[in-house]
Tab-separated table of C-alpha atoms in Angstrom:
chain	number	residue	atom	x	y	z
A	1445	MET	CA	98.638	-190.581	-28.218
A	1446	HIS	CA	99.100	-187.198	-30.022
A	1447	PRO	CA	100.849	-188.067	-33.606
A	1448	GLN	CA	103.855	-185.228	-32.956
A	1449	ASN	CA	104.479	-187.347	-29.983
A	1450	SER	CA	104.674	-190.689	-31.474
A	1451	SER	CA	107.144	-189.077	-33.836
A	1452	ILE	CA	109.318	-187.740	-30.757
A	1453	LEU	CA	109.368	-191.568	-29.403
A	1454	ILE	CA	110.524	-193.364	-32.620
A	1455	ASP	CA	113.296	-190.287	-33.370
A	1456	PHE	CA	114.485	-191.058	-29.613
A	1457	VAL	CA	114.549	-194.976	-29.978
A	1458	THR	CA	116.112	-194.261	-33.526
A	1459	GLN	CA	118.493	-192.073	-32.303
A	1460	ASN	CA	119.541	-193.698	-29.805
A	1461	GLN	CA	119.286	-197.745	-30.131
A	1462	ILE	CA	119.795	-198.332	-33.791
A	1463	SER	CA	123.024	-198.332	-35.057
A	1464	PRO	CA	124.581	-196.763	-38.285
A	1465	GLN	CA	125.109	-200.161	-39.460
A	1466	MET	CA	121.113	-201.033	-38.868
A	1467	MET	CA	120.029	-198.264	-40.596
A	1468	ARG	CA	118.947	-198.741	-43.642
A	1469	PRO	CA	117.402	-195.798	-46.199
A	1470	ASP	CA	114.507	-193.937	-44.965
A	1471	ARG	CA	112.110	-196.940	-46.046
A	1472	VAL	CA	112.616	-198.651	-42.958
A	1473	GLY	CA	111.995	-195.616	-40.423
A	1474	HIS	CA	109.098	-194.487	-42.390
A	1475	PHE	CA	107.856	-198.146	-42.688
A	1476	LEU	CA	108.319	-198.781	-38.718
A	1477	LYS	CA	106.300	-195.588	-37.791
A	1478	GLN	CA	103.838	-196.277	-39.612
A	1479	GLY	CA	103.740	-199.678	-38.280
A	1480	LEU	CA	103.964	-197.673	-34.704
A	1481	LEU	CA	101.393	-195.477	-35.897
A	1482	ALA	CA	98.952	-197.925	-36.595
A	1483	VAL	CA	99.420	-200.341	-33.185
A	1484	LEU	CA	99.210	-197.059	-31.253
A	1485	LEU	CA	95.774	-195.875	-33.022
A	1486	GLY	CA	94.512	-199.586	-33.082
A	1487	VAL	CA	94.875	-199.239	-29.354
A	1488	VAL	CA	93.764	-195.655	-28.412
A	1489	CYS	CA	90.518	-196.907	-31.026
A	1490	ALA	CA	89.812	-200.299	-29.117
A	1491	VAL	CA	89.609	-199.020	-25.516
A	1492	PRO	CA	86.417	-196.767	-26.145
A	1493	VAL	CA	84.905	-199.366	-28.216
A	1494	MET	CA	85.559	-202.133	-25.628
A	1495	ALA	CA	84.765	-200.050	-22.446
A	1496	ALA	CA	81.768	-198.192	-24.119
A	1497	PRO	CA	78.707	-199.369	-21.698
A	1498	ILE	CA	75.585	-201.529	-22.549
A	1499	GLN	CA	72.525	-199.419	-22.391
A	1500	LEU	CA	70.572	-201.260	-19.766
A	1501	PRO	CA	66.858	-200.657	-20.287
A	1502	ALA	CA	64.826	-198.279	-17.312
A	1503	ILE	CA	63.169	-200.482	-15.152
A	1504	VAL	CA	59.740	-198.432	-15.078
A	1505	GLU	CA	58.683	-196.983	-18.618
A	1506	PRO	CA	57.058	-195.017	-19.164
A	1507	ALA	CA	58.846	-193.405	-15.795
A	1508	SER	CA	57.177	-192.637	-12.910
A	1509	GLN	CA	58.297	-190.562	-9.758
A	1510	GLU	CA	57.311	-193.482	-7.312
A	1511	HIS	CA	59.775	-194.649	-5.018
A	1512	HIS	CA	59.370	-197.683	-2.597
A	1513	PHE	CA	62.194	-198.098	-0.584
A	1514	GLY	CA	63.211	-201.176	0.912
A	1515	LYS	CA	60.835	-203.308	-1.658
A	1516	VAL	CA	62.779	-205.870	-4.195
A	1517	ILE	CA	62.230	-203.978	-7.623
A	1518	LEU	CA	64.233	-205.852	-9.990
A	1519	VAL	CA	65.767	-209.482	-10.254
A	1520	GLU	CA	68.768	-210.297	-12.862
A	1521	LEU	CA	69.862	-213.828	-13.761
A	1522	VAL	CA	73.932	-214.030	-14.762
A	1523	THR	CA	73.756	-216.983	-16.956
A	1524	PRO	CA	76.083	-219.363	-19.131
A	1525	ASP	CA	73.751	-220.097	-21.688
A	1526	LEU	CA	71.239	-216.822	-22.510
A	1527	ALA	CA	69.330	-219.258	-24.801
A	1528	ALA	CA	68.628	-221.984	-22.854
A	1529	SER	CA	67.347	-219.652	-20.074
A	1530	LYS	CA	65.298	-217.431	-22.515
A	1531	GLN	CA	63.519	-220.888	-23.831
A	1532	PHE	CA	63.336	-222.219	-20.081
A	1533	TYR	CA	61.367	-218.942	-18.483
A	1534	SER	CA	59.409	-218.326	-21.716
A	1535	GLY	CA	58.613	-221.875	-21.571
A	1536	LEU	CA	57.468	-221.660	-17.942
A	1537	PHE	CA	55.651	-218.458	-17.609
A	1538	GLY	CA	55.430	-216.955	-20.874
A	1539	TRP	CA	57.981	-214.300	-20.921
A	1540	THR	CA	58.938	-212.834	-23.808
A	1541	PHE	CA	62.518	-211.241	-24.156
A	1542	HIS	CA	63.379	-208.054	-25.319
A	1543	ASP	CA	67.704	-208.348	-26.640
A	1544	VAL	CA	69.788	-205.794	-25.588
A	1545	GLN	CA	73.522	-206.448	-27.130
A	1546	ALA	CA	76.475	-204.308	-27.100
A	1547	SER	CA	80.194	-204.427	-26.871
A	1548	GLY	CA	80.204	-207.830	-27.440
A	1549	LYS	CA	78.107	-208.413	-24.304
A	1550	ALA	CA	74.365	-209.850	-24.564
A	1551	TYR	CA	71.527	-208.981	-22.014
A	1552	ALA	CA	67.959	-209.824	-22.064
A	1553	GLU	CA	64.942	-208.075	-20.815
A	1554	ALA	CA	62.259	-210.690	-19.638
A	1555	LEU	CA	58.852	-208.929	-20.338
A	1556	LEU	CA	55.274	-210.830	-19.039
A	1557	ASP	CA	52.760	-209.061	-20.994
A	1558	GLY	CA	55.264	-206.236	-21.870
A	1559	ARG	CA	55.935	-205.166	-18.992
A	1560	PRO	CA	59.414	-205.638	-17.897
A	1561	VAL	CA	59.779	-208.239	-14.765
A	1562	ALA	CA	63.162	-209.627	-14.968
A	1563	GLY	CA	67.010	-209.571	-16.692
A	1564	LEU	CA	69.249	-211.813	-17.956
A	1565	PHE	CA	72.538	-211.714	-18.678
A	1566	HIS	CA	74.945	-213.712	-20.684
A	1567	LYS	CA	78.590	-214.229	-18.583
A	1568	ASN	CA	80.381	-217.511	-18.935
A	1569	VAL	CA	81.540	-219.046	-15.566
A	1570	PRO	CA	85.140	-218.068	-15.215
A	1571	SER	CA	87.302	-221.027	-15.508
A	1572	GLY	CA	88.104	-222.946	-12.575
A	1573	GLU	CA	85.497	-221.770	-10.283
A	1574	HIS	CA	82.225	-224.191	-8.945
A	1575	ARG	CA	79.487	-221.716	-8.747
A	1576	GLN	CA	76.072	-221.757	-10.620
A	1577	PRO	CA	73.737	-219.014	-11.930
A	1578	ALA	CA	71.806	-217.307	-9.214
A	1579	TRP	CA	68.713	-214.480	-9.034
A	1580	LEU	CA	70.189	-211.429	-7.896
A	1581	SER	CA	67.630	-209.261	-5.442
A	1582	PHE	CA	67.522	-205.194	-5.912
A	1583	ILE	CA	66.244	-203.919	-3.176
A	1584	SER	CA	65.065	-199.934	-3.763
A	1585	VAL	CA	67.152	-197.046	-1.853
A	1586	GLY	CA	67.051	-193.371	-1.965
A	1587	ASP	CA	71.311	-193.091	-2.155
A	1588	VAL	CA	73.448	-195.866	-2.791
A	1589	ASP	CA	76.095	-194.048	-1.493
A	1590	THR	CA	74.349	-193.883	1.876
A	1591	ALA	CA	73.185	-197.215	1.896
A	1592	LYS	CA	76.858	-198.669	1.034
A	1593	LYS	CA	78.336	-196.490	3.900
A	1594	VAL	CA	75.272	-197.628	6.702
A	1595	ALA	CA	76.082	-201.122	5.047
A	1596	LEU	CA	79.842	-201.047	5.597
A	1597	GLN	CA	79.011	-199.535	9.629
A	1598	ASN	CA	76.699	-202.739	10.214
A	1599	GLY	CA	79.246	-205.420	9.055
A	1600	ALA	CA	78.290	-205.962	5.087
A	1601	LYS	CA	81.020	-206.306	2.319
A	1602	VAL	CA	81.148	-204.582	-0.981
A	1603	LEU	CA	80.993	-206.407	-3.868
A	1604	PHE	CA	80.176	-203.902	-6.400
A	1605	GLU	CA	80.824	-200.165	-5.916
A	1606	PRO	CA	78.426	-197.968	-6.528
A	1607	HIS	CA	78.006	-197.604	-10.005
A	1608	SER	CA	75.638	-195.109	-12.284
A	1609	LEU	CA	74.192	-197.239	-15.599
A	1610	PRO	CA	72.477	-195.078	-17.964
A	1611	ASP	CA	68.776	-195.146	-17.676
A	1612	ARG	CA	68.544	-197.667	-14.964
A	1613	GLY	CA	70.313	-195.627	-11.978
A	1614	ARG	CA	72.808	-196.165	-9.394
A	1615	GLU	CA	73.592	-199.640	-7.654
A	1616	ALA	CA	75.632	-201.731	-5.460
A	1617	VAL	CA	76.134	-205.240	-4.741
A	1618	PHE	CA	76.855	-205.970	-1.015
A	1619	ALA	CA	77.085	-209.216	1.356
A	1620	ASP	CA	75.168	-209.096	4.596
A	1621	PRO	CA	76.864	-209.826	7.638
A	1622	GLN	CA	75.541	-213.066	6.870
A	1623	GLY	CA	76.839	-213.875	4.181
A	1624	ALA	CA	74.012	-213.381	2.136
A	1625	VAL	CA	74.559	-211.094	-1.698
A	1626	PHE	CA	71.980	-208.389	-2.582
A	1627	ALA	CA	71.804	-205.436	-4.790
A	1628	VAL	CA	70.386	-201.884	-4.111
A	1629	LEU	CA	69.602	-199.590	-6.710
A	1630	ALA	CA	68.439	-196.408	-7.047
A	1631	SER	CA	66.153	-196.235	-9.953
A	1632	SER	CA	66.136	-193.062	-11.966
A	1633	SER	CA	62.798	-193.875	-13.497
A	1634	GLY	CA	60.952	-194.581	-10.710
A	1635	ASP	CA	59.920	-198.087	-8.978
A	1636	PRO	CA	57.684	-200.424	-9.924
A	1637	SER	CA	53.902	-199.830	-8.685
A	1638	ASP	CA	52.838	-201.518	-5.102
A	1639	VAL	CA	50.439	-203.683	-7.011
A	1640	LEU	CA	49.324	-207.385	-6.858
A	1641	ALA	CA	52.108	-209.232	-9.087
A	1642	ALA	CA	50.550	-211.118	-11.847
A	1643	PRO	CA	50.611	-214.752	-12.519
A	1644	GLY	CA	54.412	-215.371	-13.977
A	1645	ASP	CA	55.296	-212.304	-12.282
A	1646	TRP	CA	57.745	-211.525	-9.095
A	1647	ILE	CA	55.673	-211.676	-5.942
A	1648	TRP	CA	57.710	-212.120	-2.692
A	1649	SER	CA	61.362	-212.627	-1.369
A	1650	SER	CA	62.753	-214.299	1.940
A	1651	LEU	CA	65.798	-214.358	3.271
A	1652	ILE	CA	66.685	-217.585	4.745
A	1653	THR	CA	69.945	-216.852	6.572
A	1654	SER	CA	72.152	-218.088	9.833
A	1655	ASP	CA	71.111	-215.205	11.826
A	1656	PRO	CA	68.485	-213.739	11.901
A	1657	ASP	CA	68.077	-211.552	14.452
A	1658	ASN	CA	71.323	-209.717	13.472
A	1659	ALA	CA	70.264	-210.007	9.935
A	1660	ALA	CA	66.870	-207.886	11.005
A	1661	GLY	CA	68.473	-205.489	12.955
A	1662	PHE	CA	71.109	-205.356	9.707
A	1663	TYR	CA	68.091	-204.468	6.972
A	1664	GLN	CA	65.836	-202.334	9.350
A	1665	LYS	CA	69.074	-200.087	9.491
A	1666	LEU	CA	69.703	-199.840	6.016
A	1667	PHE	CA	66.144	-199.615	5.016
A	1668	ASP	CA	64.157	-198.674	7.989
A	1669	TYR	CA	61.750	-201.978	7.582
A	1670	GLU	CA	59.409	-202.511	10.172
A	1671	VAL	CA	60.274	-205.828	12.024
A	1672	PHE	CA	57.212	-207.992	12.599
A	1673	GLU	CA	57.857	-211.171	14.706
A	1674	LEU	CA	55.979	-214.409	13.611
A	1675	PRO	CA	55.546	-217.690	15.383
A	1676	ALA	CA	57.690	-220.178	14.136
A	1677	SER	CA	58.507	-223.515	14.676
A	1678	GLU	CA	61.371	-224.346	17.822
A	1679	GLY	CA	64.831	-223.239	17.300
A	1680	ALA	CA	63.987	-221.368	14.148
A	1681	LYS	CA	62.897	-217.959	13.774
A	1682	HIS	CA	60.218	-216.177	11.383
A	1683	LEU	CA	60.495	-212.499	11.117
A	1684	LEU	CA	58.650	-209.986	8.364
A	1685	LEU	CA	60.104	-207.002	7.029
A	1686	ALA	CA	57.673	-204.120	6.013
A	1687	SER	CA	57.915	-200.938	4.332
A	1688	ASP	CA	55.066	-198.431	3.028
A	1689	ASN	CA	52.526	-200.470	5.454
A	1690	TYR	CA	53.531	-203.598	2.853
A	1691	ALA	CA	55.188	-206.869	3.618
A	1692	ARG	CA	58.241	-206.921	1.701
A	1693	ALA	CA	60.024	-210.196	2.640
A	1694	SER	CA	60.458	-213.059	5.227
A	1695	LEU	CA	63.383	-213.938	7.334
A	1696	ASN	CA	63.448	-217.064	8.061
A	1697	THR	CA	66.567	-219.247	9.631
A	1698	LEU	CA	68.649	-221.247	7.391
A	1699	PRO	CA	68.273	-225.038	8.624
A	1700	VAL	CA	71.337	-225.911	10.188
A	1701	ASN	CA	73.632	-229.178	10.136
A	1702	LYS	CA	72.879	-229.187	6.584
A	1703	PRO	CA	76.382	-229.433	4.439
A	1704	ASN	CA	76.311	-226.514	1.536
A	1705	ALA	CA	73.560	-224.285	3.587
A	1706	HIS	CA	74.285	-220.682	2.947
A	1707	PRO	CA	72.306	-217.659	3.839
A	1708	HIS	CA	71.039	-216.291	0.606
A	1709	TRP	CA	68.205	-214.559	-0.727
A	1710	LEU	CA	65.096	-216.527	-2.803
A	1711	ASN	CA	62.647	-214.915	-4.803
A	1712	TYR	CA	59.263	-216.454	-5.694
A	1713	VAL	CA	56.948	-216.032	-8.643
A	1714	ARG	CA	53.050	-216.032	-8.228
A	1715	VAL	CA	51.529	-218.879	-9.535
A	1716	GLU	CA	48.207	-220.632	-9.627
A	1717	ASP	CA	48.875	-223.670	-9.215
A	1718	ALA	CA	52.067	-224.641	-7.956
A	1719	VAL	CA	51.996	-228.480	-8.179
A	1720	LYS	CA	51.234	-228.010	-11.918
A	1721	MET	CA	54.486	-225.776	-12.323
A	1722	THR	CA	56.571	-227.649	-10.658
A	1723	ALA	CA	55.681	-230.324	-13.030
A	1724	LYS	CA	56.385	-227.814	-16.227
A	1725	VAL	CA	59.472	-226.844	-14.969
A	1726	LEU	CA	60.677	-230.873	-15.058
A	1727	ALA	CA	59.499	-231.064	-18.514
A	1728	LEU	CA	61.612	-228.056	-19.597
A	1729	GLY	CA	64.623	-229.765	-17.658
A	1730	GLY	CA	64.566	-227.911	-14.591
A	1731	ARG	CA	64.632	-229.370	-10.798
A	1732	VAL	CA	62.386	-229.278	-7.662
A	1733	LEU	CA	64.381	-228.671	-4.714
A	1734	ILE	CA	61.369	-228.276	-2.106
A	1735	GLU	CA	58.213	-229.860	-3.335
A	1736	PRO	CA	55.016	-227.994	-3.339
A	1737	ARG	CA	54.157	-227.424	0.403
A	1738	ILE	CA	51.242	-226.259	2.242
A	1739	ASP	CA	52.509	-222.715	3.686
A	1740	ARG	CA	50.447	-220.479	5.486
A	1741	GLN	CA	46.775	-220.481	5.401
A	1742	GLY	CA	46.490	-223.085	3.170
A	1743	GLY	CA	48.508	-221.704	-0.260
A	1744	LYS	CA	51.529	-223.784	-1.263
A	1745	VAL	CA	55.033	-222.866	-2.153
A	1746	ALA	CA	57.720	-224.818	-4.184
A	1747	VAL	CA	61.520	-224.036	-4.884
A	1748	VAL	CA	62.810	-224.839	-8.286
A	1749	ALA	CA	65.353	-224.639	-10.271
A	1750	ASP	CA	66.141	-223.692	-13.749
A	1751	PRO	CA	68.147	-226.226	-16.049
A	1752	LEU	CA	71.172	-224.257	-15.438
A	1753	GLY	CA	71.212	-224.464	-11.373
A	1754	ALA	CA	69.408	-221.032	-10.517
A	1755	ALA	CA	67.058	-221.348	-8.037
A	1756	PHE	CA	63.566	-219.482	-7.563
A	1757	GLY	CA	60.276	-219.902	-5.339
A	1758	LEU	CA	57.190	-220.759	-6.705
A	1759	LEU	CA	53.933	-219.553	-4.334
A	1760	GLU	CA	50.599	-219.185	-4.997
A	1761	TRP	CA	48.132	-216.137	-4.304
A	1762	PRO	CA	44.949	-215.663	-4.496
A	1763	ASP	CA	43.311	-212.716	-6.139
A	1764	THR	CA	41.472	-211.174	-2.852
A	1765	GLU	CA	44.031	-212.136	-0.107
A	1766	SER	CA	45.573	-209.170	0.224
A	1767	LYS	CA	45.654	-206.308	2.379
A	1768	GLU	CA	47.027	-202.540	3.278
A	1769	VAL	CA	47.347	-201.939	7.075
A	1770	PRO	CA	47.138	-198.144	7.574
A	1771	LYS	CA	49.186	-196.453	10.130
B	1374	MET	CA	116.439	-204.084	-38.393
B	1375	LYS	CA	114.103	-207.195	-38.647
B	1376	ILE	CA	115.136	-207.962	-34.523
B	1377	LEU	CA	114.089	-203.942	-33.620
B	1378	LEU	CA	110.727	-204.030	-35.893
B	1379	LEU	CA	109.921	-207.593	-33.865
B	1380	ARG	CA	110.750	-205.998	-31.082
B	1381	TRP	CA	108.151	-203.195	-31.335
B	1382	LEU	CA	105.533	-205.567	-32.507
B	1383	ALA	CA	106.594	-207.458	-29.112
B	1384	PHE	CA	106.194	-204.208	-27.501
B	1385	ALA	CA	102.872	-203.513	-28.826
B	1386	PHE	CA	101.690	-206.481	-28.473
B	1387	VAL	CA	101.741	-206.348	-25.192
B	1388	VAL	CA	100.691	-203.032	-24.712
B	1389	LEU	CA	97.324	-204.103	-26.602
B	1390	THR	CA	96.659	-207.246	-24.361
B	1391	LEU	CA	97.349	-205.394	-21.494
B	1392	THR	CA	94.522	-202.695	-22.670
B	1393	VAL	CA	92.332	-205.752	-23.076
B	1394	LEU	CA	93.022	-206.993	-19.949
B	1395	LEU	CA	91.989	-203.885	-17.873
B	1396	SER	CA	89.433	-203.057	-20.586
B	1397	GLY	CA	87.381	-206.347	-19.477
B	1398	CYS	CA	88.883	-207.036	-16.261
B	1399	VAL	CA	87.395	-209.520	-13.816
B	1400	VAL	CA	87.483	-208.590	-10.403
B	1401	THR	CA	86.759	-211.883	-7.950
B	1402	ASP	CA	85.343	-211.087	-4.501
B	1403	GLY	CA	86.911	-213.240	-2.216
B	1404	GLY	CA	84.582	-216.104	-2.860
B	1405	TYR	CA	81.222	-214.626	-2.936
B	1406	GLY	CA	80.855	-215.375	-6.528
B	1407	TYR	CA	80.584	-212.108	-7.842
B	1408	TYR	CA	82.349	-210.620	-11.018
B	1409	ASP	CA	82.767	-206.844	-11.261
B	1410	ASP	CA	81.973	-206.603	-15.375
B	1411	GLY	CA	82.652	-203.081	-15.481
B	1412	ASP	CA	79.996	-201.602	-17.482
B	1413	ILE	CA	76.876	-204.510	-17.460
B	1414	GLY	CA	76.442	-204.194	-13.425
B	1415	ALA	CA	75.955	-207.117	-11.555
B	1416	ALA	CA	77.620	-211.052	-12.758
B	1417	TYR	CA	76.727	-212.717	-9.683
B	1418	TYR	CA	77.081	-216.204	-9.263
B	1419	GLY	CA	75.932	-218.068	-6.663
B	1420	PRO	CA	77.984	-221.185	-5.188
B	1421	ALA	CA	77.091	-224.393	-6.510
B	1422	ASP	CA	75.473	-226.832	-5.174
B	1423	VAL	CA	73.620	-225.037	-2.464
B	1424	TYR	CA	71.103	-226.956	-0.065
B	1425	TYR	CA	67.525	-226.926	-0.109
B	1426	GLY	CA	65.191	-228.390	2.406
B	1427	GLY	CA	65.196	-228.918	6.115
B	1428	TRP	CA	62.119	-227.099	5.801
B	1429	GLY	CA	60.142	-228.335	8.559
B	1430	PRO	CA	56.141	-228.398	8.899
B	1431	ALA	CA	55.674	-225.143	10.698
B	1432	TYR	CA	58.679	-223.551	8.253
B	1433	HIS	CA	56.625	-220.871	6.510
B	1434	VAL	CA	57.951	-218.138	4.217
B	1435	ALA	CA	54.921	-216.717	2.793
B	1436	PRO	CA	53.285	-213.281	3.515
B	1437	TYR	CA	50.071	-213.317	5.762
B	1438	ARG	CA	47.207	-212.368	3.953
B	1439	GLY	CA	44.454	-210.432	4.333
B	1440	GLY	CA	42.180	-209.926	7.077
B	1441	GLU	CA	44.462	-211.859	9.286
B	1442	HIS	CA	44.160	-211.887	13.018
B	1443	ARG	CA	48.068	-211.323	14.437
B	1444	GLU	CA	49.886	-214.420	16.026
B	1445	THR	CA	52.736	-213.224	17.813
B	1446	SER	CA	55.882	-214.851	18.474
B	1447	GLU	CA	56.325	-216.174	22.128
B	1448	GLY	CA	60.190	-216.276	21.807
B	1449	GLY	CA	62.611	-213.591	22.817
B	1450	HIS	CA	63.070	-210.707	24.603
B	1451	ALA	CA	63.390	-206.853	23.502
B	1452	SER	CA	66.905	-206.070	24.847
B	1453	THR	CA	68.485	-208.657	23.287
B	1454	ARG	CA	67.316	-208.682	19.984
B	1455	ALA	CA	69.325	-206.709	17.806
B	1456	TYR	CA	66.036	-204.761	15.708
B	1457	ARG	CA	63.235	-203.079	16.649
B	1458	ALA	CA	60.132	-205.171	16.659
B	1459	ALA	CA	56.657	-203.527	15.480
B	1460	PRO	CA	54.770	-202.645	18.351
B	1461	ALA	CA	52.116	-205.228	19.353
B	1462	SER	CA	49.303	-203.411	18.548
B	1463	ARG	CA	50.179	-203.012	14.497
B	1464	SER	CA	48.272	-205.112	12.714
B	1465	MET	CA	50.248	-207.390	10.352
B	1466	PRO	CA	50.935	-206.137	7.165
B	1467	SER	CA	50.413	-208.146	3.902
B	1468	ILE	CA	51.397	-207.583	0.157
B	1469	PRO	CA	49.776	-205.593	-2.138
B	1470	SER	CA	46.468	-205.960	-3.399
B	1471	GLY	CA	45.339	-202.996	-6.064
B	1472	SER	CA	44.952	-204.156	-9.598
B	1473	ARG	CA	47.372	-202.498	-12.296
B	1474	SER	CA	44.758	-201.434	-14.225
B	1475	GLY	CA	42.553	-200.096	-11.033
B	1476	GLY	CA	46.141	-197.722	-10.150
B	1477	SER	CA	45.745	-199.058	-6.576
B	1478	HIS	CA	48.778	-197.927	-4.876
B	1479	SER	CA	50.323	-197.808	-1.486
B	1480	GLY	CA	49.184	-194.954	0.439
B	1481	GLY	CA	52.494	-194.373	1.946
B	1482	SER	CA	54.756	-194.568	-1.364
B	1483	ARG	CA	57.075	-192.128	-1.381
B	1484	SER	CA	57.416	-189.338	-4.626
B	1485	HIS	CA	60.634	-187.443	-5.086
């Protein structure tokens, strides 16, 4: 507020509300003016400081012009105990962290061999909420606002309106028609290259959902995926979503008749030995949600949770067994 | 005079409190566990005690590997699907195989 306006306001108040009997010499009025100005100044200064955006790191450094729409290009974890989360993932995968702090908020960029692999940020669980940390998948799009429009037209809910972040790009968070939460990101630094993930890096994603058919239709409209049908057990569906001639995610039926079974995205970290890694998870205070099991072609998968409850998968993948399929 | 001063202090306190609340506002999402943290991005807490399991023997989640013959699903009719299935002639894609140092990238990547 302009000081002159403050003065006018005070003059107005003093003229209309302070009776002559109450009027003391100029000292009081002067004190009042100064006090009010100090408060107003404090408010005016506090707003921009509190609203100063935290500078999140770019997801690709150095920046590239490469884009892979439909690919999970970032995963982020919100945690009520950043130090404990960092300790766990550092011990499990050898991640190191680059801390970013601003306005009392803490964010840690997770690095594997110096390359960004994830983001962790601190936020307390709102009181009265029975929630647990979760990894959030960010899928590459060219235009977040167009994605929002398509998502809404096809039954999604917008949980976080399109929002630009310095160095990061533009992002939004949606719940798909079945309720699985995911984010879209138009990265201003480009998307990570399509290379085989190193052990300790994210390699795969799956959407486990109550209605795979309709979910496939929804995500195909949003990301222009090719959808491949795979053999599945009776009553279940297994689909594969692909873009740029690469498999991007699987889509599986959510096991039925189970309490607390919610449609969700699950991301997998590449490991060399799922059995050894699940033992390590336990040693570090985590939990094993699905024991290592043989998946397709002999490789093992497991689902684990960190000590604060965030679930993620472990997937064995030999170096030589991937394939790009030319169109 | 003291009363007047207290009034103004109370008014200032209310303004300050409202400002703090508005600038650091928490927007609930109607049950999804998502909270708008304003400037930091997505603050997503999932539902607690989510059930994992019930994966039968044929429940597979991993991608196909290179060189594999494509099996096809026997169920489903094209007319009832909510999606366009890739033609049967298309080979099953796998995940990227190139190494970081080798610089092998997808031929389908888009540059802008």
